[in-house]
CSV table of C-alpha atoms and ligand atoms in Angstrom, one decimal:
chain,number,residue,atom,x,y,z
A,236,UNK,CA,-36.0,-5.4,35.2
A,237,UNK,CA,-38.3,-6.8,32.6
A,238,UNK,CA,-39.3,-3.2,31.4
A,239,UNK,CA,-35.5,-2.5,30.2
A,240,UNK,CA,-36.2,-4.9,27.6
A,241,UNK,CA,-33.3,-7.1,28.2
A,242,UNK,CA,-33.9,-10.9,27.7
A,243,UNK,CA,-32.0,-12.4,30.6
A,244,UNK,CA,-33.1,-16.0,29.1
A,245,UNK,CA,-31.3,-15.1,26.0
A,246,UNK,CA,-28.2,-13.9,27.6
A,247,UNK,CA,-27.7,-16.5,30.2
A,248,UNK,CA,-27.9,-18.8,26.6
A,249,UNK,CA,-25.7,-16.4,24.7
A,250,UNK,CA,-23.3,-16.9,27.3
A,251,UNK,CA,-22.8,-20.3,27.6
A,252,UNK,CA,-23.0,-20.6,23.8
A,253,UNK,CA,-20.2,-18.3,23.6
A,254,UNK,CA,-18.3,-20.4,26.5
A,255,UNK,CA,-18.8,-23.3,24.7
A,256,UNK,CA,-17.9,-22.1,21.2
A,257,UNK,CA,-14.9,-20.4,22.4
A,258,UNK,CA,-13.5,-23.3,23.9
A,259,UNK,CA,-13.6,-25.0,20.4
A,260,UNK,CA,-12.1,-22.3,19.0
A,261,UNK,CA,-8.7,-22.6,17.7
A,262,UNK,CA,-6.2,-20.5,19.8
A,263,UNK,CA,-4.1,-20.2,17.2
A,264,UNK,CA,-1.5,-17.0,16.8
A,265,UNK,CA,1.0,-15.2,14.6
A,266,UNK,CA,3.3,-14.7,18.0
A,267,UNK,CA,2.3,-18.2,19.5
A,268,UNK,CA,6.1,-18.9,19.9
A,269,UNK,CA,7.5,-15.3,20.2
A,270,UNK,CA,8.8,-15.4,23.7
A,271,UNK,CA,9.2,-19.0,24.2
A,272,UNK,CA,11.2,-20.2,20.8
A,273,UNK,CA,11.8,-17.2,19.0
A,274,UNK,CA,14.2,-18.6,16.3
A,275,UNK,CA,11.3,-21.2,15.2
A,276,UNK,CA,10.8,-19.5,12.1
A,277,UNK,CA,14.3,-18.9,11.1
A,278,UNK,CA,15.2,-22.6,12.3
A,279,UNK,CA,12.6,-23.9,10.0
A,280,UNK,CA,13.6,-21.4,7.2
A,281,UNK,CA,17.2,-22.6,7.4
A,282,UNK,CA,16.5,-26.2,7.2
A,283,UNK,CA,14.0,-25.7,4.5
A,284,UNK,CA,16.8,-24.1,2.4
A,285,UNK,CA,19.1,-27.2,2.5
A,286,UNK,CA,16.5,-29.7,2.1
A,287,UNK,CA,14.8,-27.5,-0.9
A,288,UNK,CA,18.2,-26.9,-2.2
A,289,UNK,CA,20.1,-30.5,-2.3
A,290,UNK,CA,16.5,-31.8,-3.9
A,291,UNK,CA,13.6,-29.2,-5.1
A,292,UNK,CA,11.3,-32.0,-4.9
A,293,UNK,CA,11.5,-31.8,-1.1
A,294,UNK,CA,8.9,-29.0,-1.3
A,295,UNK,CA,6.6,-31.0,-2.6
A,296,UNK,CA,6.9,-33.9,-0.4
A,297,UNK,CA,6.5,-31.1,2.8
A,298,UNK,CA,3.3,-29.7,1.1
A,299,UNK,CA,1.7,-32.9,0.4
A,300,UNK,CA,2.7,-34.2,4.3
A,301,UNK,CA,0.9,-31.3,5.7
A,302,UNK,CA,-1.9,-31.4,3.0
A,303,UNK,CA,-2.2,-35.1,4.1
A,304,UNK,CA,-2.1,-34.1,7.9
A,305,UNK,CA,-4.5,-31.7,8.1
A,306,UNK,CA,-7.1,-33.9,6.0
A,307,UNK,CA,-7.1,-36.7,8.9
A,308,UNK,CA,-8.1,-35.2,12.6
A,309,UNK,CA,-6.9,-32.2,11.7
A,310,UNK,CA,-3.4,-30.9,11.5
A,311,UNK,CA,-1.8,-32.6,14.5
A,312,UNK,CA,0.7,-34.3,13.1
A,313,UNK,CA,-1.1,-37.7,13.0
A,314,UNK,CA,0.7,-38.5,9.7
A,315,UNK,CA,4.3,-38.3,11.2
A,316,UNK,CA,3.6,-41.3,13.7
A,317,UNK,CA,5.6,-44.5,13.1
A,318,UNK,CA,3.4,-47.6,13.8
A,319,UNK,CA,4.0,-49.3,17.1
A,320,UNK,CA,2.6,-52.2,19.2
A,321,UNK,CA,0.0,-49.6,20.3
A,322,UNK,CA,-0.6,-47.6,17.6
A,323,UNK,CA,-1.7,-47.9,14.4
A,324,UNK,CA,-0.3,-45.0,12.2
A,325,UNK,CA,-1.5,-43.3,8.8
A,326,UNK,CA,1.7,-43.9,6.8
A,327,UNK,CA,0.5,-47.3,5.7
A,328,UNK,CA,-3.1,-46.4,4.8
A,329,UNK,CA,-3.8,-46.9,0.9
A,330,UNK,CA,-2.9,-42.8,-0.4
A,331,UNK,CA,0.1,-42.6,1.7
A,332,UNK,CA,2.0,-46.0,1.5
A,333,UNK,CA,4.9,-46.3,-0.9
A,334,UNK,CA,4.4,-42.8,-1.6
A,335,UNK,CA,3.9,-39.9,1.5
A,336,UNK,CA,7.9,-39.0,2.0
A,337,UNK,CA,9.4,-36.3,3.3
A,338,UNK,CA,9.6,-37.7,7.2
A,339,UNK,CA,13.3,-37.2,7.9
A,340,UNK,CA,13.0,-33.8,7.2
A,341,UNK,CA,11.1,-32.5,9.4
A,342,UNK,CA,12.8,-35.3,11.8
A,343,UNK,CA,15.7,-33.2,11.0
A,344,UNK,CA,13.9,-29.4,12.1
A,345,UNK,CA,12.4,-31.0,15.2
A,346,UNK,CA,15.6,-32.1,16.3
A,347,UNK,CA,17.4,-28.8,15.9
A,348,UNK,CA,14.2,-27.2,17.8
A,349,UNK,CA,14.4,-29.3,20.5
A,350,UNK,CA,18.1,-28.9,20.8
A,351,UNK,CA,17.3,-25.1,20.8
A,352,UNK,CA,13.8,-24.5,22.6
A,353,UNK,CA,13.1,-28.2,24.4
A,354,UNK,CA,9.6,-29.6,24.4
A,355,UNK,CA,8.1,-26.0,23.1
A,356,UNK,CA,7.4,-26.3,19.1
A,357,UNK,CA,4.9,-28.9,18.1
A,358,UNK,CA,5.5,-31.2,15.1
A,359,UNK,CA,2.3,-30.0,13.7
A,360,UNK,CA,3.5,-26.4,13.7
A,361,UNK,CA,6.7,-27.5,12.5
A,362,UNK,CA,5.3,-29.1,9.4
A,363,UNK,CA,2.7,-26.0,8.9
A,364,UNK,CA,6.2,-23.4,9.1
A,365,UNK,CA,7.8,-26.1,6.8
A,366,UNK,CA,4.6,-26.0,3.9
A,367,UNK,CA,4.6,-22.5,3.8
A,368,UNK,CA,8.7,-21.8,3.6
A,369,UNK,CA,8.8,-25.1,0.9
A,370,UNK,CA,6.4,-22.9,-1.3
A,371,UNK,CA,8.2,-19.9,-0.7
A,372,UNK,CA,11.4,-21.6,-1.8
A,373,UNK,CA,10.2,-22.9,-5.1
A,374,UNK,CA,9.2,-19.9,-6.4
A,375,UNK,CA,5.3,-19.6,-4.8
A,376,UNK,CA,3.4,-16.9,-2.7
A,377,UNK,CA,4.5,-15.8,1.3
A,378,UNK,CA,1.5,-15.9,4.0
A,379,UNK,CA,1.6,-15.8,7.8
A,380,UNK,CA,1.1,-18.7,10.0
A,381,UNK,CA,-0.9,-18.9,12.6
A,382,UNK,CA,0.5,-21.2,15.1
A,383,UNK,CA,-0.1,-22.9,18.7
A,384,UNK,CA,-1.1,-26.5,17.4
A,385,UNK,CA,-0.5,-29.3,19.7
A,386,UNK,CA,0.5,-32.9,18.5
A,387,UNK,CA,-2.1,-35.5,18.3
A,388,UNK,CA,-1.8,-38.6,21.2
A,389,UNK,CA,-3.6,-41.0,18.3
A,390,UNK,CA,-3.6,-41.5,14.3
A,391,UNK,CA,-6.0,-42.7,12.1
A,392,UNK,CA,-5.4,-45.6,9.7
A,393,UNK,CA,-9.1,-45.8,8.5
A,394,UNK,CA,-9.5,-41.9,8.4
A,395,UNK,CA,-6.6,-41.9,6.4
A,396,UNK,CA,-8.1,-44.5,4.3
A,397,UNK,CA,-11.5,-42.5,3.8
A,398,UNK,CA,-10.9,-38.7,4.1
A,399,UNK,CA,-8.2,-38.0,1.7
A,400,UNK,CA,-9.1,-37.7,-2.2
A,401,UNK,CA,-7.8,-40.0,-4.8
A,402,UNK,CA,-6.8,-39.3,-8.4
A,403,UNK,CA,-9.4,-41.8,-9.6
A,404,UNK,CA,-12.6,-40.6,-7.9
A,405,UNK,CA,-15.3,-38.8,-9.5
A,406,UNK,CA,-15.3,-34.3,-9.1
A,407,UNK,CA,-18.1,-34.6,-6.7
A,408,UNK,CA,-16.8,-37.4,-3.9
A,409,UNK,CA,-13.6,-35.0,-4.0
A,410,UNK,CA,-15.5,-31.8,-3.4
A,411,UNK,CA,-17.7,-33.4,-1.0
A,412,UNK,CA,-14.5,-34.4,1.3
A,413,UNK,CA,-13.5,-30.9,0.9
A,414,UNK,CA,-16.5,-29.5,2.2
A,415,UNK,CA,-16.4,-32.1,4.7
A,416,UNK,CA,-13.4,-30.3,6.1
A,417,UNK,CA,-14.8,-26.9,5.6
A,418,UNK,CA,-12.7,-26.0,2.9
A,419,UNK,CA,-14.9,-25.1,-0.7
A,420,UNK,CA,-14.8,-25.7,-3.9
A,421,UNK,CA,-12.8,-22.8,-4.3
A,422,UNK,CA,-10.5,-23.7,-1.7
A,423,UNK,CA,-9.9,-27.3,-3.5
A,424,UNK,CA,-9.3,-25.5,-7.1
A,425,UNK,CA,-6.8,-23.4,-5.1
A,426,UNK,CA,-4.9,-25.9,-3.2
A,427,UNK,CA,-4.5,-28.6,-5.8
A,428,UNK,CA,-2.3,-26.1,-7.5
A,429,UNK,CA,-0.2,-27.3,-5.2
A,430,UNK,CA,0.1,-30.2,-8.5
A,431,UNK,CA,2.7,-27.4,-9.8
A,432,UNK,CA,5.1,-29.1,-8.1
A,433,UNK,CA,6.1,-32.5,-7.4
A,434,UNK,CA,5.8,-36.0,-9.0
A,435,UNK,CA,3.2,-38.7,-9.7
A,436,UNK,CA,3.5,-42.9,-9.8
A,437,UNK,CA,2.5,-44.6,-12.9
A,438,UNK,CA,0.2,-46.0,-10.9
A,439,UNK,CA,-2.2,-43.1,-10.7
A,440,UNK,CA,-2.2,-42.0,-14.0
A,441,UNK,CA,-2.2,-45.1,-15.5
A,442,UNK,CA,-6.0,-44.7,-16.0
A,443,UNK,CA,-5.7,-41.4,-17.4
A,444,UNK,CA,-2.8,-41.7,-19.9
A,445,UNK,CA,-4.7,-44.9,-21.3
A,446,UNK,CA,-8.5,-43.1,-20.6
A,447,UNK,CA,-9.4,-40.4,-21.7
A,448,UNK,CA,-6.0,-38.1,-22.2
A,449,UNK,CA,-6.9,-39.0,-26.4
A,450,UNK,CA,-10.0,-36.8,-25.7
A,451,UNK,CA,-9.3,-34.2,-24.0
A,452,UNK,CA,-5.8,-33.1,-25.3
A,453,UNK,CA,-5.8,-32.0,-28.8
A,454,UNK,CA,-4.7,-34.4,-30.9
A,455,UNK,CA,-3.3,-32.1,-33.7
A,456,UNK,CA,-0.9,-31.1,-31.7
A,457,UNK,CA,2.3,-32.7,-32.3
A,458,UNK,CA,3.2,-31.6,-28.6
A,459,UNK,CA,0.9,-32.5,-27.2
A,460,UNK,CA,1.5,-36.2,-28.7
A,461,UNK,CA,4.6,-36.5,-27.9
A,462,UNK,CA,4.1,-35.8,-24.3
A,463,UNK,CA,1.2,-38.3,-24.4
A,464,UNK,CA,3.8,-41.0,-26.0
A,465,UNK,CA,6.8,-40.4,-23.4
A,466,UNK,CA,3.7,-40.9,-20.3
A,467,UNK,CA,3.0,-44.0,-21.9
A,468,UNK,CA,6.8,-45.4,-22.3
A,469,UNK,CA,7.0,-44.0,-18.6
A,470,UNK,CA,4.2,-46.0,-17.7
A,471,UNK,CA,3.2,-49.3,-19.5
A,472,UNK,CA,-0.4,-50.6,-20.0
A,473,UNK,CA,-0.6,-53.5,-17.5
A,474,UNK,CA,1.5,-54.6,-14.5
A,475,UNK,CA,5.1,-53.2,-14.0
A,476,UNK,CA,6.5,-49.6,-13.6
A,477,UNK,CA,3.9,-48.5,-10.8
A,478,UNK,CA,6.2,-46.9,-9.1
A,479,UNK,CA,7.8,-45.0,-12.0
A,480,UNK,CA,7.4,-41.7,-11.4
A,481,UNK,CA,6.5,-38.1,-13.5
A,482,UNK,CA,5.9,-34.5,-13.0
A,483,UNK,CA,2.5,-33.3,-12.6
A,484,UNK,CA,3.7,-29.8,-14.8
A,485,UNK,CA,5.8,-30.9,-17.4
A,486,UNK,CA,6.6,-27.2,-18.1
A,487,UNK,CA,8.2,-25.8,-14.7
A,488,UNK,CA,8.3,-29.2,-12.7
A,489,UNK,CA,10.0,-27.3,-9.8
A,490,UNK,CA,8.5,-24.0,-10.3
A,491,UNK,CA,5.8,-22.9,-8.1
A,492,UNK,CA,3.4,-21.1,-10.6
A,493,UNK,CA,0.0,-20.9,-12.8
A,494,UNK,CA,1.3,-23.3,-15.6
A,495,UNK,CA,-0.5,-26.6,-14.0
A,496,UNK,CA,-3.9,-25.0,-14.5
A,497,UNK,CA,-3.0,-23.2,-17.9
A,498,UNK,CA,-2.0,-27.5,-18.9
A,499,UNK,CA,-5.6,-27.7,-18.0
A,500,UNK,CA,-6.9,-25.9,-20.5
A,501,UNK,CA,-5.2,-27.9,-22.7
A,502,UNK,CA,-6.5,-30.9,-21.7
A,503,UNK,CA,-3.2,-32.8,-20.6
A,504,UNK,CA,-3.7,-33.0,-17.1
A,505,UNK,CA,-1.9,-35.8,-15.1
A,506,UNK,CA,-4.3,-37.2,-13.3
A,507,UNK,CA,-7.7,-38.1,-13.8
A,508,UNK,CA,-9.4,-35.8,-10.5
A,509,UNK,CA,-6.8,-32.7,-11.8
A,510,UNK,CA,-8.5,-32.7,-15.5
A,511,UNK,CA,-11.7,-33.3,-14.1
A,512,UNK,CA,-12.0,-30.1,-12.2
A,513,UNK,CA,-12.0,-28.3,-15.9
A,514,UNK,CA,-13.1,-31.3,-19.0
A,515,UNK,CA,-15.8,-33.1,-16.5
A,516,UNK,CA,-19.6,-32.4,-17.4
A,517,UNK,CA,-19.9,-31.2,-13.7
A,518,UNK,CA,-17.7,-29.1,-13.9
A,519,UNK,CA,-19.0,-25.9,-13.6
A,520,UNK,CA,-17.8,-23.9,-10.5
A,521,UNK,CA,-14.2,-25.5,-10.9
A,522,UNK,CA,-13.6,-25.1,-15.0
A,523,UNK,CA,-14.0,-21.1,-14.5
A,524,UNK,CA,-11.6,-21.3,-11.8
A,525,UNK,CA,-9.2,-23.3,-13.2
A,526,UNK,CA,-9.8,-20.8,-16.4
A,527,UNK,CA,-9.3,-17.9,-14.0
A,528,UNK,CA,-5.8,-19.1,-12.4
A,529,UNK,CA,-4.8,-20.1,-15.5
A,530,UNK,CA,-4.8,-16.3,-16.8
A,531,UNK,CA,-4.3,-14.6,-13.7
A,532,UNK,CA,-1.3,-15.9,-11.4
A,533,UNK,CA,-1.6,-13.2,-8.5
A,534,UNK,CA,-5.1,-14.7,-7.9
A,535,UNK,CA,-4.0,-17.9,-7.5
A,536,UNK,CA,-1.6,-17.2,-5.4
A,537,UNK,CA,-3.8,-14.9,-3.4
A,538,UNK,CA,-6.4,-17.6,-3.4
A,539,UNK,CA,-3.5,-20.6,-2.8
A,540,UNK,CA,-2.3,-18.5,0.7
A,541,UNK,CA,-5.3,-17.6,1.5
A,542,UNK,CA,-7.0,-21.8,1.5
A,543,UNK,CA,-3.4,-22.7,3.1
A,544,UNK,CA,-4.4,-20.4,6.0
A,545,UNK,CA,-7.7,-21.9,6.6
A,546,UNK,CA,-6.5,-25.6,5.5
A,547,UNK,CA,-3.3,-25.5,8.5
A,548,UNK,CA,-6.4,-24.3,10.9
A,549,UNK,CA,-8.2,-27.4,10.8
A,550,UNK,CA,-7.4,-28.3,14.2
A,551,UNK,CA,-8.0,-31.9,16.5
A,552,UNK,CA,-9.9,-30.6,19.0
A,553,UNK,CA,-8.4,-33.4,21.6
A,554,UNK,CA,-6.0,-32.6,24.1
A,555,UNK,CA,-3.0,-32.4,22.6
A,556,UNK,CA,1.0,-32.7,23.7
A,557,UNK,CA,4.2,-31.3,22.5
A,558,UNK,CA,6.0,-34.5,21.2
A,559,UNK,CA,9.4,-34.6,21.7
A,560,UNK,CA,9.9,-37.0,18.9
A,561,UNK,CA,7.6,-36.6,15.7
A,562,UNK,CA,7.7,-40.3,15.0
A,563,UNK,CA,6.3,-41.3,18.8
A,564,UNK,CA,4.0,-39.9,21.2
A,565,UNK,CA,5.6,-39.3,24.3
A,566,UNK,CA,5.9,-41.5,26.8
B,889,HEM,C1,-7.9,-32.4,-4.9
B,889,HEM,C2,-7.6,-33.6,-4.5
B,889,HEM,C3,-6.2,-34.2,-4.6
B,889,HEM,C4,-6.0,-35.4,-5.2
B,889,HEM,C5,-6.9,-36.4,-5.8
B,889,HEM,C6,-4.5,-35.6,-5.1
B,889,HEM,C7,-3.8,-36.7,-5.5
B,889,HEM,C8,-2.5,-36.8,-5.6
B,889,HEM,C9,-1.8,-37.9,-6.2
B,889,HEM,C10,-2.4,-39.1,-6.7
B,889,HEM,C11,-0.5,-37.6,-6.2
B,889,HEM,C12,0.7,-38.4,-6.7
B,889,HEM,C13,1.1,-39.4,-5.5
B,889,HEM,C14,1.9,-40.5,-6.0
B,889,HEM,O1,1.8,-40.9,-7.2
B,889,HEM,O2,2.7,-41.1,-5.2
B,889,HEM,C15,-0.3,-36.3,-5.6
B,889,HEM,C16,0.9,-35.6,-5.4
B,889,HEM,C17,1.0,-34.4,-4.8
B,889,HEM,N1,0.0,-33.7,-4.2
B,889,HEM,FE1,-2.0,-34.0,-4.4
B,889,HEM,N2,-4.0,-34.5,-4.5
B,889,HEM,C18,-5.0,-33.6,-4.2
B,889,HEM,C19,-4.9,-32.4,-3.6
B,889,HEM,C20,-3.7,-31.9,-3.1
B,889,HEM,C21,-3.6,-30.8,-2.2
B,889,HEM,C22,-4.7,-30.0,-1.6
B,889,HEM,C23,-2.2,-30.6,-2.0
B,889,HEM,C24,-1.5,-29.5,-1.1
B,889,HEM,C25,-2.1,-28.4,-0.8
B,889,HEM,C26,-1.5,-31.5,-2.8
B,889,HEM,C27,-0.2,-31.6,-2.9
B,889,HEM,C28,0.5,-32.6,-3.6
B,889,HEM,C29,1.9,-32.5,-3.9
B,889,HEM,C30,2.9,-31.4,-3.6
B,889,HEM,C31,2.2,-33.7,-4.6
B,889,HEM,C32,3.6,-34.1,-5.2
B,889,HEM,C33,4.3,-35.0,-4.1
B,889,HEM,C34,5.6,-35.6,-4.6
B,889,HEM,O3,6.3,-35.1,-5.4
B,889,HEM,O4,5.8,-36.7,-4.1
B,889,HEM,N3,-2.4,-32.4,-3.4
B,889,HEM,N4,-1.6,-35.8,-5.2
């Protein structure tokens, strides 16, 4: 046996290696629900439609729930969990209260699943379909979704607290909880062109309007003044009108497209971490990126499906269940 050559130490490891690796793999697929709910898709498509079409900024609020999922144990939906005597959920943690919305519908989807496949779809995959068809539906790029996610048992207040990104932290603390999720710095360039849709409170882009908007927008630019003046009526210096709200692409608010990196290059990004990733020193990696999206809108979107794909497969390796009800885990 020896003189074969084979190295029955290293396959005995290779094997459990495998075992074990395998086990952590995610079994997600394309046809996860193709015998056992086949209308998913179109169910979730259909209810997309009417929530996308009585109120565009419905899209957004689907993309940033997932977005905000995914980011906390993985995407399990963890973020759809009401707080109860047991459970402490994620909706009150500091990013998400008074603004993560979006809840009923996809309360809405799982209830028309359930009515049509019970206990089969998980909210998780629901809210995954739900991202992908909300892009679609404003205008942005088509991928497949891997499915087969299971529905977390727990949430995560102080996860929720310390893995998702702020608008007011520094380039590098926002990259590093991207990398922290295996996503890079690509990925993050990519994904927070989500920004081309959707709105943002005074509250966080107070700093920015009243920072450093002055330096990095031109200031010969009548436009470009004007739009700084309106922000600053929409959102007063001190106290008051936090909650007053903006789009983050004045241009095409509810267009899925290039034209929140191409107001990056002219310096009158929303939010402090948006700018950042093209007018900060450190911005090296991220400013050609933004540069490159900004001219080319088929690699965004290329890119943008691509980082969703590996974004909705950060998975909670726990077991999981199929909750019957988003909001509660079941009993
Ligand atoms: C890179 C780090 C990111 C930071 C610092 C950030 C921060 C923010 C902030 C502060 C808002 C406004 C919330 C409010 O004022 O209530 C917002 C909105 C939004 N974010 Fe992000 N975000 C990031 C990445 C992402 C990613 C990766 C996605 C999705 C792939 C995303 C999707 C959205 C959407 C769609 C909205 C608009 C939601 C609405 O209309 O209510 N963001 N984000």
């Amino acid at each position: 046996m020896k003189n074969m050559g084979i190295c029955w130490k290293c396959v005995f490891v290779f094997v459990i290696f495998m075992t074990v690796f395998s086990a952590c793999e995610p079994e997600l697929t394309l046809d996860y629900y193709v015998k056992t709910c086949p209308a998913v898709l179109d169910i979730v498509r259909k209810e997309m439609e009417c929530a996308v079409l009585s109120d565009p900024r419905n899209a957004a609020l689907v993309v940033r729930l997932h977005f905000h999922d995914c980011f906390v144990q993985g995407c399990d939906g963890s973020i759809l969990l009401d707080d109860t005597y047991t459970l402490r959920g994620e909706k009150k943690a500091s990013t998400n209260i008074h603004s993560l919305k979006g809840f009923s519908i996809i309360d809405r989807i799982k209830n028309k699943l359930e009515y049509e496949c019970p206990g089969i779809v998980s909210c998780a995959d629901i809210l995954t379909i739900a991202a992908r068809d909300a892009v679609i539906l404003v205008g942005g790029p088509y991928w497949d979704v891997p499915l087969g996610r299971k529905d977390s048992t727990t949430a995560s207040y102080d996860l929720a607290n310390s893995n998702l990104p702020t608008s007011d932290q520094p380039l590098l603390t926002i990259i590093s909880k991207f990398l922290y999720q295996g996503l890079s710095v690509t990925d993050m360039v990519a994904l927070s062109g989500a920004h081309t849709i959707g709105m943002a409170r005074c509250e966080n882009f107070r700093a920015r309007i009243y920072g450093d908007f002055e330096s990095t927008s031109d200031k010969l630019n009548p436009n470009s003044q004007t739009y700084a003046s309106n922000l600053r009526s929409i959102c007063p210096t001190a106290g008051g009108g936090d909650n007053n709200i903006t789009a983050m692409d004045y241009v095409t608010p509810n267009l899925f497209d290039n034209s929140f990196y191409q107001i990056l290059l002219r310096g009158e990004g929303l939010l402090n971490s948006d700018q950042a990733m093209y007018s900060s020193l450190l911005a090296m990696e991220t400013k050609s990126l933004v540069t490159k999206y900004a001219h080319d809108s088929i690699a965004f979107f290329q890119q943008f499906s691509e980082s969703m794909v590996k974004m909705g497969n950060i998975t909670n390796q726990d077991t999981g269940q199929v909750r019957r009800n988003c909001r509660f885990i079941n009993a």
